[in-house]
Short mmCIF file of C-alpha atoms in Angstrom, two decimals:
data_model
loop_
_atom_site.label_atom_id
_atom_site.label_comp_id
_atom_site.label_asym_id
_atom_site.label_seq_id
_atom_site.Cartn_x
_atom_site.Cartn_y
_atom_site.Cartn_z
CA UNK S 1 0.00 0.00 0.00
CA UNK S 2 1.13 3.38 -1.21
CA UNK S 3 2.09 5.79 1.54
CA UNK S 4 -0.19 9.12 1.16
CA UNK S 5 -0.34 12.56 2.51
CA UNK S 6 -2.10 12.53 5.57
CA UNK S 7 -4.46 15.06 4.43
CA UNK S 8 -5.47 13.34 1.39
CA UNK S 9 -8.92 11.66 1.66
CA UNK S 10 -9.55 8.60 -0.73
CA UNK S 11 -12.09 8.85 -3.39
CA UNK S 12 -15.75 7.42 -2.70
CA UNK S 13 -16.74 5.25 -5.45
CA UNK S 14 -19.65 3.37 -3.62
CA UNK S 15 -22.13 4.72 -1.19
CA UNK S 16 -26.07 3.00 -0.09
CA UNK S 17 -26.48 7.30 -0.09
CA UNK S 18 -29.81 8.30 1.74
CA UNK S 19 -31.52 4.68 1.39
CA UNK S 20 -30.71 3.62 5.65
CA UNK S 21 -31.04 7.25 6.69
CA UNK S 22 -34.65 6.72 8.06
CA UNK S 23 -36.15 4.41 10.64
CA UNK S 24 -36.29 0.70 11.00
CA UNK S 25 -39.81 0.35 9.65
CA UNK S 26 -39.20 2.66 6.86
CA UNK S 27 -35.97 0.75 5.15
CA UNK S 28 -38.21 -1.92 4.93
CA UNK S 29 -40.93 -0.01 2.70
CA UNK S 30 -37.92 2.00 1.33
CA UNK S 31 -36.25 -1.43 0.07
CA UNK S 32 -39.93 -3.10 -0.75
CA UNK S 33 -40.43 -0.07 -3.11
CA UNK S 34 -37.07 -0.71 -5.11
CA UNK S 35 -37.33 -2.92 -8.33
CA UNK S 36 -36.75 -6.72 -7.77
CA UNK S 37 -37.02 -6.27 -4.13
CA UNK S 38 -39.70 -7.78 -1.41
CA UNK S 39 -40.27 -6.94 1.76
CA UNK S 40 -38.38 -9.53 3.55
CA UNK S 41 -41.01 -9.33 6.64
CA UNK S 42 -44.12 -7.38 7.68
CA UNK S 43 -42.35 -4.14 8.42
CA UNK S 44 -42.79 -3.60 12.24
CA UNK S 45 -43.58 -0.43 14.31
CA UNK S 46 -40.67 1.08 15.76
CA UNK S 47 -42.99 2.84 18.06
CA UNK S 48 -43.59 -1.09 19.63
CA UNK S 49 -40.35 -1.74 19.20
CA UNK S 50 -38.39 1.17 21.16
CA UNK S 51 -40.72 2.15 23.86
CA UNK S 52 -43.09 4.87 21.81
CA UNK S 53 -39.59 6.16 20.50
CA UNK S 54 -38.35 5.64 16.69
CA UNK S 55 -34.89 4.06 15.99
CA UNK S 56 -32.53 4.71 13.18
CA UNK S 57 -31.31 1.31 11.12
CA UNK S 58 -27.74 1.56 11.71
CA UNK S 59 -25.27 -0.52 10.41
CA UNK S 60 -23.38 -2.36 13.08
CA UNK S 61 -21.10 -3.95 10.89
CA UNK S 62 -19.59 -4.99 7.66
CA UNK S 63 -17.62 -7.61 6.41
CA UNK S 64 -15.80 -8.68 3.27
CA UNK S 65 -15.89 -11.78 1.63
CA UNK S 66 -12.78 -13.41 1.31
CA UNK S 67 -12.67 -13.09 -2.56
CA UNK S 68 -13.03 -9.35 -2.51
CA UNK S 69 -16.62 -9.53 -4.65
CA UNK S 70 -19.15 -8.94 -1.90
CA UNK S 71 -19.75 -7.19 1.52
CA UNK S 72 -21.64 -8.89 4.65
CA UNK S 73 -23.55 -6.14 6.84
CA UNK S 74 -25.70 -6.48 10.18
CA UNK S 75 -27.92 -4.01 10.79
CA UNK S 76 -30.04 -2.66 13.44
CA UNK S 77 -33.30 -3.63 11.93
CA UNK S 78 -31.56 -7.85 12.76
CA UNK S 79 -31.27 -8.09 8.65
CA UNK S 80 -28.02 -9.11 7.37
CA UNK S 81 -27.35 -7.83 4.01
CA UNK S 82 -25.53 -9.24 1.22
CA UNK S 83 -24.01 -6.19 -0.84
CA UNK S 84 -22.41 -7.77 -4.49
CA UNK S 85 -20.55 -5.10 -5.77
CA UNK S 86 -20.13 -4.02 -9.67
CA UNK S 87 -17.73 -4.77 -11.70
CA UNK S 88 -16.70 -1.45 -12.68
CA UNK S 89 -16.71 -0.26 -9.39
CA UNK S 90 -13.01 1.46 -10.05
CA UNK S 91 -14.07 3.09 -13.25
CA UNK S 92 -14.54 6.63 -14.63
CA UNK S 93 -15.59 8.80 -11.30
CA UNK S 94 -18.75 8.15 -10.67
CA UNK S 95 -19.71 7.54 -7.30
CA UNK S 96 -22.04 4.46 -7.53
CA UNK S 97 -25.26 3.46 -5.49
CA UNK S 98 -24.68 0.32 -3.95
CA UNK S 99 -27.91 -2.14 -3.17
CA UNK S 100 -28.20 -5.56 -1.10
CA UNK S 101 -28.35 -8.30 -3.20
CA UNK S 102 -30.02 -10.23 -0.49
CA UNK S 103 -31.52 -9.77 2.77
CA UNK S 104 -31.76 -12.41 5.33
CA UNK S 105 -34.35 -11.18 8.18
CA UNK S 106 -34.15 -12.83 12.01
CA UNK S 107 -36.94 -12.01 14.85
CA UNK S 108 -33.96 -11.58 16.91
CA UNK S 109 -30.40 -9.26 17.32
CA UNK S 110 -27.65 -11.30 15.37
CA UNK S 111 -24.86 -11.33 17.95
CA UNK S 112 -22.27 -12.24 15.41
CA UNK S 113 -21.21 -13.82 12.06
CA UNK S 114 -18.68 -15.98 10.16
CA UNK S 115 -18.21 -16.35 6.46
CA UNK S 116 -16.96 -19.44 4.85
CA UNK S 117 -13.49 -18.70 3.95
CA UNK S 118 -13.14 -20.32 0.74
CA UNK S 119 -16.35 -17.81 -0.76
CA UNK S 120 -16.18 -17.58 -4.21
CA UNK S 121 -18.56 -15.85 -6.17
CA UNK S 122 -18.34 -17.56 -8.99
CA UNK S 123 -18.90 -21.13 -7.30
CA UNK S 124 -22.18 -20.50 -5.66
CA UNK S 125 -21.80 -24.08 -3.51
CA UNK S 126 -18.86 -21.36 -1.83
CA UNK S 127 -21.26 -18.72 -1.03
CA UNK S 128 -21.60 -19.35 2.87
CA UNK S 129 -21.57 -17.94 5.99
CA UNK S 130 -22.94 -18.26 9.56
CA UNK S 131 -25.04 -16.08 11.84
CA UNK S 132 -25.71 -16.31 15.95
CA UNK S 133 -29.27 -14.73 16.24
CA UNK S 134 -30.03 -14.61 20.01
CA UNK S 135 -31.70 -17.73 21.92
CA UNK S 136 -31.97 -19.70 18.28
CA UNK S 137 -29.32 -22.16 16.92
CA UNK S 138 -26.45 -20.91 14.26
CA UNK S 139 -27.66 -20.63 11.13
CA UNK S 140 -26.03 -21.30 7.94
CA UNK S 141 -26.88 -19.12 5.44
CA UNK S 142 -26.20 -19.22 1.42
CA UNK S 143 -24.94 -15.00 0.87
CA UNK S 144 -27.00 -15.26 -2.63
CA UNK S 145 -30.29 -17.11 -1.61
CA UNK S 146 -31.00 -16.27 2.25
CA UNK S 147 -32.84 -19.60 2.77
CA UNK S 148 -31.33 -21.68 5.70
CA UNK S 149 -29.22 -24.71 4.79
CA UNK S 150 -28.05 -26.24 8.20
CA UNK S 151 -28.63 -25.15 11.63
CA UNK S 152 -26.06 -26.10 14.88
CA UNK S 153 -27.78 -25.67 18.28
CA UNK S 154 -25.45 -24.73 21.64
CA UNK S 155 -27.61 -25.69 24.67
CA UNK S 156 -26.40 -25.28 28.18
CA UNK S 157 -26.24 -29.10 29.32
CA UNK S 158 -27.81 -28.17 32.46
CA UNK S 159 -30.65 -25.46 31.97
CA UNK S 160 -30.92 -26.79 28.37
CA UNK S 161 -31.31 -23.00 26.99
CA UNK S 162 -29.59 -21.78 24.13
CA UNK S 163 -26.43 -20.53 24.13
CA UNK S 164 -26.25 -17.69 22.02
CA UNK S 165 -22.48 -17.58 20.61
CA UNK S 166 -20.64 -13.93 20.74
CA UNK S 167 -18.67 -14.84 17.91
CA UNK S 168 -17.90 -16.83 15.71
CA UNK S 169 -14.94 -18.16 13.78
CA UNK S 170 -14.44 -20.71 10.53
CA UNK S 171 -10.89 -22.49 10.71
CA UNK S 172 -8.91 -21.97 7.59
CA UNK S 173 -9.81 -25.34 6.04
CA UNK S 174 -13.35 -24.12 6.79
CA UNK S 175 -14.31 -27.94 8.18
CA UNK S 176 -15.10 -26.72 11.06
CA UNK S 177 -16.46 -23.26 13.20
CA UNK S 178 -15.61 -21.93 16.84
CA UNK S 179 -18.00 -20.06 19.18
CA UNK S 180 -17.07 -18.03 22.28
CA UNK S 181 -20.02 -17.75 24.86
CA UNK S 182 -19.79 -17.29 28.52
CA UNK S 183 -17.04 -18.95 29.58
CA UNK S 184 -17.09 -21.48 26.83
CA UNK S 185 -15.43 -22.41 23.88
CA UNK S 186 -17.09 -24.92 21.50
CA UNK S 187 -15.97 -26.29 18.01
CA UNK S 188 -18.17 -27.75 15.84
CA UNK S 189 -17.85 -29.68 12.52
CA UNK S 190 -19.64 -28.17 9.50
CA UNK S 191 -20.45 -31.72 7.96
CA UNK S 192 -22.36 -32.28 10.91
CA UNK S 193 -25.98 -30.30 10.34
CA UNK S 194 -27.99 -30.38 13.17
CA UNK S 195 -25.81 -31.05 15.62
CA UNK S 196 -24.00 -29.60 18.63
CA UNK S 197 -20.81 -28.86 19.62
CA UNK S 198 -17.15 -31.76 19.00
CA UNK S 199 -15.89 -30.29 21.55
CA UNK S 200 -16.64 -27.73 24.84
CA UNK S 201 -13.55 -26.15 26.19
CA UNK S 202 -14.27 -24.09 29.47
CA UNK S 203 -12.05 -20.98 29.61
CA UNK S 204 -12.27 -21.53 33.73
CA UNK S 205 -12.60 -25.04 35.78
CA UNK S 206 -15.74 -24.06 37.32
CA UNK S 207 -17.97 -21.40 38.20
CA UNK S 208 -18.77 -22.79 41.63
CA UNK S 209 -15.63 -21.97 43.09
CA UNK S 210 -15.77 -19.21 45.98
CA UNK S 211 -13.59 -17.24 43.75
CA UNK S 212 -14.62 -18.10 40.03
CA UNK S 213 -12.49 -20.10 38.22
CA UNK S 214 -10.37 -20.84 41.24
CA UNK S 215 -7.47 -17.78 39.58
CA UNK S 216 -7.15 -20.30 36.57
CA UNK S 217 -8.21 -19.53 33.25
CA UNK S 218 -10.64 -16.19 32.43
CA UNK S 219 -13.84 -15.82 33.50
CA UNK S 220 -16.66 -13.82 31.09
CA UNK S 221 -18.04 -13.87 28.11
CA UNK S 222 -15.66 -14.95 25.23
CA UNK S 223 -16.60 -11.47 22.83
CA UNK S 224 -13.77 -12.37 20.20
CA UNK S 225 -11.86 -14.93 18.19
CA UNK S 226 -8.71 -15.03 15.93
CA UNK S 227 -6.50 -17.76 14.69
CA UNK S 228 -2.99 -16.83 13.41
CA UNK S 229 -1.10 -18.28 10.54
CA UNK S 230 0.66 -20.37 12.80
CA UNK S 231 -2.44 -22.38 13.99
CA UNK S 232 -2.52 -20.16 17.50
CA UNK S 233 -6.29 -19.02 18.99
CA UNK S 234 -6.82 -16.04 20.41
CA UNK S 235 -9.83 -15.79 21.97
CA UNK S 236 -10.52 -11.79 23.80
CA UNK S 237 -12.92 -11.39 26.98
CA UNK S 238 -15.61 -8.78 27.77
CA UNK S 239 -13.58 -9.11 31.40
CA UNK S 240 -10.97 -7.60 29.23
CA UNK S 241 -8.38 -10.75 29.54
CA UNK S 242 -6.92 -12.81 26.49
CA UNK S 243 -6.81 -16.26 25.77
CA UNK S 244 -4.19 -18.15 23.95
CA UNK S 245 -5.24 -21.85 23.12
CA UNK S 246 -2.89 -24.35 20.72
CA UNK S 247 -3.79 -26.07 17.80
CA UNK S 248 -6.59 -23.78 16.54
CA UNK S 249 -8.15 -24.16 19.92
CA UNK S 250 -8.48 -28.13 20.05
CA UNK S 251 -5.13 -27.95 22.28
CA UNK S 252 -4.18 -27.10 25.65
CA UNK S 253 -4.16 -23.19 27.03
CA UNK S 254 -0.96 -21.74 26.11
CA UNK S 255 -1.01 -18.15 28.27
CA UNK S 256 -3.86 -16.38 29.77
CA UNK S 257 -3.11 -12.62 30.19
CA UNK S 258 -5.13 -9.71 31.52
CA UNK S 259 -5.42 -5.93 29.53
CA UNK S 260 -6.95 -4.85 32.51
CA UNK S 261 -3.33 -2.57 33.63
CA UNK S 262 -2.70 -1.10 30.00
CA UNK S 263 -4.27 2.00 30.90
CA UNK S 264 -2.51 2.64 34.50
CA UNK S 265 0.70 3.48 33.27
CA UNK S 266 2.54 6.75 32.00
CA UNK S 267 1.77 6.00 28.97
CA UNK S 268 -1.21 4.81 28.74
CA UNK S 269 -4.74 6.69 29.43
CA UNK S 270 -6.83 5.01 26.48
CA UNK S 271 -9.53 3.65 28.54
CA UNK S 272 -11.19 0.24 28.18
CA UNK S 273 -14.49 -1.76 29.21
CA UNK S 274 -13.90 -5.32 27.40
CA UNK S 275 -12.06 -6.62 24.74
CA UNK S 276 -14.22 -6.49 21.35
CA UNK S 277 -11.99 -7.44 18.57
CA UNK S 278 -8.79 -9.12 18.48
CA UNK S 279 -6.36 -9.01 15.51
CA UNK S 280 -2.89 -11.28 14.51
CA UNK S 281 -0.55 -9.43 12.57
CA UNK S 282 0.12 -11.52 9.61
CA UNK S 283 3.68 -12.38 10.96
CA UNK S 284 1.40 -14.32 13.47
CA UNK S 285 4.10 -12.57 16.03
CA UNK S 286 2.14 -9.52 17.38
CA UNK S 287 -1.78 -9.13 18.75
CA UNK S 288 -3.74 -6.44 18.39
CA UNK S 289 -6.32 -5.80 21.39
CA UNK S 290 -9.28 -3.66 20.68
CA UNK S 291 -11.92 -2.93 23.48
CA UNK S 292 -14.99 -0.50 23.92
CA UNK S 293 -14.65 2.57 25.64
CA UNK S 294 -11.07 2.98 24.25
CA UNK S 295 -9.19 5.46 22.93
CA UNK S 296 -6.96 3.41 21.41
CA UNK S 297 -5.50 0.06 20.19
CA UNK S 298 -3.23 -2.25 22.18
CA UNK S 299 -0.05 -3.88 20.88
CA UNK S 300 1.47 -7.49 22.33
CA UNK S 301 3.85 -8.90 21.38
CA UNK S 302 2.87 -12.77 21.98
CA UNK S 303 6.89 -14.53 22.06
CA UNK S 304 6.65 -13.42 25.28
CA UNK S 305 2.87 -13.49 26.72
CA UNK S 306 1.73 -10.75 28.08
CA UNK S 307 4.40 -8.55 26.74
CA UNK S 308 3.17 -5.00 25.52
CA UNK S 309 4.86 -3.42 22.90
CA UNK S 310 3.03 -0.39 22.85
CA UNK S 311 -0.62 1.61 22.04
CA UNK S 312 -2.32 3.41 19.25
CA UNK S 313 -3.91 6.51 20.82
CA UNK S 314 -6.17 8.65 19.53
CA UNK S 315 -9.00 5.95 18.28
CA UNK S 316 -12.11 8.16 19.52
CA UNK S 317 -14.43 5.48 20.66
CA UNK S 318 -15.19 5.70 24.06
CA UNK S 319 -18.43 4.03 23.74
CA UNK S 320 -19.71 0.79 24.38
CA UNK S 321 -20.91 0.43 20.99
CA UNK S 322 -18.19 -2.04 18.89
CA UNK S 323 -16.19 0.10 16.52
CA UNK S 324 -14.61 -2.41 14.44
CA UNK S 325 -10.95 -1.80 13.14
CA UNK S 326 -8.37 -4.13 10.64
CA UNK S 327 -4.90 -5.31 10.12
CA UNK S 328 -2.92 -4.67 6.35
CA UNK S 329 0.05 -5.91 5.84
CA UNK S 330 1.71 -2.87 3.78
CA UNK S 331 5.13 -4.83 2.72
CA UNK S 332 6.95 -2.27 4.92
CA UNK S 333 5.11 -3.20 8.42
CA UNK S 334 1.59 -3.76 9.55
CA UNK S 335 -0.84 -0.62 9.42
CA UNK S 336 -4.09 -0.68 11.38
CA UNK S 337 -7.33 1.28 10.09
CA UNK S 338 -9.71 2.11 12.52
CA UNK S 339 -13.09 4.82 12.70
CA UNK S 340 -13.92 6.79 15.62
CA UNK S 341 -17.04 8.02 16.95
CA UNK S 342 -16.42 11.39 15.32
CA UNK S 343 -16.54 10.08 11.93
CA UNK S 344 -12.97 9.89 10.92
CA UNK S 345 -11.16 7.09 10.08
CA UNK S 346 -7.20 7.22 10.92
CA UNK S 347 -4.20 4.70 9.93
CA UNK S 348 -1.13 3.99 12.10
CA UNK S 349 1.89 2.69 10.24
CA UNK S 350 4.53 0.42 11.11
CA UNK S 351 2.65 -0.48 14.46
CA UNK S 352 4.78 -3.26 15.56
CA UNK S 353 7.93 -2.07 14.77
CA UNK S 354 7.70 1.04 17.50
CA UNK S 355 7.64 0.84 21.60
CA UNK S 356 5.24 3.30 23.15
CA UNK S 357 2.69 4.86 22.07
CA UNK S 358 1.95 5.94 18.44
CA UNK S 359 -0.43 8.65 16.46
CA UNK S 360 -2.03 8.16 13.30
CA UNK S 361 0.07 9.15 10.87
CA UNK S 362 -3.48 9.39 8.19
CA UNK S 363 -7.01 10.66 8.57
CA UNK S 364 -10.07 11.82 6.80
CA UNK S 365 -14.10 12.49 7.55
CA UNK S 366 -15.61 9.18 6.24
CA UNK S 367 -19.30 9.39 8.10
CA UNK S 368 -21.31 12.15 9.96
CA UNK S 369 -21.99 9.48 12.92
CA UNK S 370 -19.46 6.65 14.41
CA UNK S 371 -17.71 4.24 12.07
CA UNK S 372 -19.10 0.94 13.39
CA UNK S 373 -16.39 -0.86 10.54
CA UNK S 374 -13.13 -0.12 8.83
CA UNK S 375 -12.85 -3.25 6.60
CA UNK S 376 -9.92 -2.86 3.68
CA UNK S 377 -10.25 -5.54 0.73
CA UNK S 378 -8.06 -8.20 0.12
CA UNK S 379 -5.93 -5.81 -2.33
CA UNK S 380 -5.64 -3.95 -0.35
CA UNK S 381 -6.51 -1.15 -2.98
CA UNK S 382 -9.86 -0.34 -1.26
CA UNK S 383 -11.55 -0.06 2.20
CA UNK S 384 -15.49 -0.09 3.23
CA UNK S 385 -17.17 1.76 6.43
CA UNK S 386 -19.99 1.45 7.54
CA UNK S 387 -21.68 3.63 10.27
CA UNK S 388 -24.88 4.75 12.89
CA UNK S 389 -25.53 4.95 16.25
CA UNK S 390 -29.03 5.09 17.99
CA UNK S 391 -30.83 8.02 17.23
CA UNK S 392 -33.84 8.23 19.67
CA UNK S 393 -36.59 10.41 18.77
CA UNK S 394 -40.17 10.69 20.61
CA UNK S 395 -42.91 8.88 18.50
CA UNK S 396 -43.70 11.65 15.84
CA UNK S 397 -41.28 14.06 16.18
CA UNK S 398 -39.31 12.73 13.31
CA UNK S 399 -40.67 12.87 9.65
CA UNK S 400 -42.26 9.61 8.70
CA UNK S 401 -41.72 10.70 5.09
CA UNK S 402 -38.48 10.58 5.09
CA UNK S 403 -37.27 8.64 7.60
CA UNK S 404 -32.20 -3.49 21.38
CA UNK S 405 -31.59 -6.52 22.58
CA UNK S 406 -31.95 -6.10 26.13
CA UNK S 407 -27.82 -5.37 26.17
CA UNK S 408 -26.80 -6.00 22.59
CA UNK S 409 -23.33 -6.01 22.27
CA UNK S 410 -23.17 -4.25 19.29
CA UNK S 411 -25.21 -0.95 20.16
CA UNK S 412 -25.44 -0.96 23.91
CA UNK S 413 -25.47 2.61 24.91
CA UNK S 414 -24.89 4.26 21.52
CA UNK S 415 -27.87 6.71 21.38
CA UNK S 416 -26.71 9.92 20.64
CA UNK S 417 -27.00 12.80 22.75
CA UNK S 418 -29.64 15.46 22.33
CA UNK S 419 -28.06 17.89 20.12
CA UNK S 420 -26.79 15.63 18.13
CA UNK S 421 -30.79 14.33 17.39
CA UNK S 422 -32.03 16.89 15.77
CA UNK S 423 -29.67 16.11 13.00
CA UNK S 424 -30.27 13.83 10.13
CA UNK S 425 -28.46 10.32 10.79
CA UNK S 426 -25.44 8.63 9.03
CA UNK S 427 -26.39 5.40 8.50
CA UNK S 428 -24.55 4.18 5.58
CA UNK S 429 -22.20 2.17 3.82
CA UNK S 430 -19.22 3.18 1.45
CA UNK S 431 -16.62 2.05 -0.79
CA UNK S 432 -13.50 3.69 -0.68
CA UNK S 433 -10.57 3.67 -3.31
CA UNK S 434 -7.64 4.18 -1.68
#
C-alpha cells in the first residue's frame, strides 16, 4: 500500500447514499419499493419496538468476503445484508449506489457472524456464511439465496437453553467453526448439520468456586476470536483478559493474560471496558487488542505473553458500541485502520515495529456518525465503512416521510445525545478507493 499525505482523503466510489437514513420500519418499505425487491417481513412499528420512541437502522457492521466480490452487513433492523458489488466499481468517477443483493431477516439481534473462507462468487456451492441470532441455533446461510441450509444448536447441558455464541470463527480449512459464549469455547464440525458442539472447552474449571475459576483460566463472556497463521487461537474477553489456546483451539491453554493494567501506566490513558476485537498481525508474532470505551488500540507482542509493545492513541471510541478496526500488511510493516465516533477514520503505520505509544500518521471524515467498521479488501486497494448509532426520537417528532436486545453487544449505549438528534443520521455504507 502506497504511503499518502495525511491530508489526502480517498475517493468514494460506492455509497447506499440516503436509502438507511430513516427508521427501521421505513428501510423496509424503502427497500420493498425498489425494483426486484420484497419486503423480507411485515415491516414492524418502531414505536412497539423502542418504547413509543423511533430508531434509526444503523449498520453495526460490515464484512468482506474473502474473494473481494461482496460485503456482509448487520444491521439494526436484525437483517443481514448481502451487498455484491459491480464490476466497474473502479471506473470513470462516478460515485455508484450500492444495493443488497439479499436480505436475510431474524426475529432476533444477530450477535455475530462468520463467512466461509473459501467464498467464491463464482462457485455459488462457496457462497456461505454463519449467523448467531439470540436464543436460536447458528444458522447457515447461502450470501445469494438467504434460505437456511443447516442449523447447529449450543444448549447449556444443564438449563438446556440456548447458548447464544458472541462470535464466531471458521478455521482456515473451513471444516469446522468456533463459538465463544460465557465462559465457553465450542468447536463444531460443518459436515455435521444439526448437531452440537465436537468439543466444549471451558475458559475456567468451574464457576462454583468461591472465587470463580479458582485464579485459573478467564472468567466472562468470550466477545472475540482469531487464529494466526501459525495455527494459535486467540480468543478476547468482555472481562478484558486474552486467551491463547494451541492447535486452533483443540489444544491445551498456552497463556492467559489480563489488559486490565494497560491504561494505568505513564503512557497509557486510552480507557477500556472489554475486549471487542482481536487481531494477529500476519507475521502471526504480534496481537492487536481492541476494546470499547477505548481510545486506542493495544499492541502485544505474543513470544513473550503478556508482553506490551506499545498503544495506538487517539481511536475516539469511548463508547460501548463495537467500533470495528483491521490489520494490512503494507510490505513495509503492519498498518491498522480504525473509525472513531467522530466520523474519521485514521491509519497507524509500522505499528509493531515502535515501543510506546503511536499517532495516526493518516485521517479523513468518512461518516457524519461513528464508524461501526473499517474493513480494507483483500488488495488492499480499497476499504469499506460502515456507520450509525441510535438516534432516539419521541414517537412523531421525526418525519415519517423521510425517515435493542436487552444489552446487545453491538449498540449498547450508543444513542446519541440530544443535540446531536435533531440532526439527520449517518447510517450508511461506502466504498473507498484508496
Amino acid at each position: 500500500m502506497e504511503s499518502t499525505s495525511s491530508s489526502t482523503a480517498p475517493l468514494c466510489v460506492g455509497s447506499t447514499f440516503d436509502s438507511f437514513n430513516c427508521s427501521t420500519s421505513e428501510s423496509a418499505i424503502r427497500e420493498a419499493a425498489k425494483p426486484g425487491q420484497t419486503a423480507p417481513h411485515e415491516p414492524r412499528s418502531d414505536d412497539d419496538r423502542f418504547g413509543g420512541h423511533k430508531n434509526t437502522n444503523l449498520f453495526k457492521s460490515a464484512q468482506w468476503s474473502p474473494d473481494g466480490t461482496c460485503i456482509l452487513t448487520n444491521s439494526e433492523d436484525n437483517h443481514l445484508r448481502t451487498f455484491v458489488l459491480p464490476v466497474n466499481l473502479l471506473e470513470g468517477s462516478i460515485r455508484h449506489e450500492v444495493s443488497p443483493y439479499s436480505i436475510l431477516p431474524s426475529a432476533e439481534p444477530v450477535y455475530s457472524t462468520a463467512i466461509y473462507p473459501h467464498f467464491n462468487l463464482q462457485d455459488p456451492s462457496t457462497t456461505l456464511y454463519l449467523s448467531a441470532p439470540r436464543d436460536h441455533p447458528i444458522r447457515l446461510t447461502s450470501a445469494l439465496h438467504p434460505t437456511l441450509l443447516a442449523s447447529y444448536p449450543l444448549i447449556s447441558p444443564t438449563t438446556e437453553k440456548y447458548l447464544t455464541p458472541h462470535s464466531l470463527l471458521f478455521t482456515p480449512s473451513g471444516t469446522r467453526f468456533l463459538t465463544g459464549s460465557d465462559c465457553l469455547i465450542s468447536i463444531f464440525d460443518i459436515s455435521r448439520l444439526g448437531s452440537g458442539p465436537i468439543e466444549r472447552h471451558a475458559t475456567i474449571p468451574s464457576k462454583r468456586k468461591k472465587i470463580v475459576g479458582g485464579g485459573v483460566g478467564m472468567k466472562g463472556i468470550v466477545s472475540c476470536l482469531n487464529i494466526s497463521r501459525t495455527g494459535l487461537l486467540a480468543a478476547g474477553t468482555f472481562t478484558r483478559n486474552v486467551g491463547l489456546y494451541d492447535s486452533q483451539g483443540s489444544g491445551g491453554c498456552v497463556a492467559v493474560f489480563s489488559v486490565a493494567d494497560s491504561n494505568n501506566n505513564e503512557e497509557g490513558g486510552i480507557g477500556g471496558a472489554g475486549i471487542t476485537q482481536v487481531l494477529w498481525s500476519p507475521c502471526g508474532t504480534y496481537l492487536y487488542v481492541v476494546e470499547r470505551k477505548s481510545d486506542g488500540v493495544l499492541v502485544y507482542d505474543i513470544r513473550v505473553a503478556g508482553r506490551r509493545l506499545g498503544c495506538l492513541k487517539g481511536r475516539k471510541a469511548d463508547t460501548n458500541q463495537r467500533l470495528g478496526v483491521d490489520v494490512v500488511d503494507a510490505g513495509t510493516g503492519d498498518e491498522i485502520w480504525a473509525g472513531g465516533t467522530d466520523g474519521v477514520v485514521r491509519v497507524w503505520k509500522h505499528v509493531a515495529q515502535t515501543e510506546g505509544s503511536q499517532e495516526a500518521v493518516r485521517e479523513w471524515k468518512a461518516h457524519d456518525d461513528p464508524v461501526t467498521s473499517t474493513v480494507v479488501h483483500p488488495s488492499g486497494s480499497v476499504v469499506a465503512t460502515c456507520s450509525g448509532q441510535r438516534h432516539d426520537f419521541p414517537s412523531g417528532s421525526w418525519g415519517d416521510d423521510n425517515e435493542s436486545e436487552d444489552s446487545d453487544p453491538d449498540t449498547s449505549d450508543s444513542t446519541c445525545s440530544s443535540s446531536l438528534a435533531k440532526s439527520r443520521p449517518d447510517n450508511s455504507l461506502k466504498i473507498w478507493w484508496i
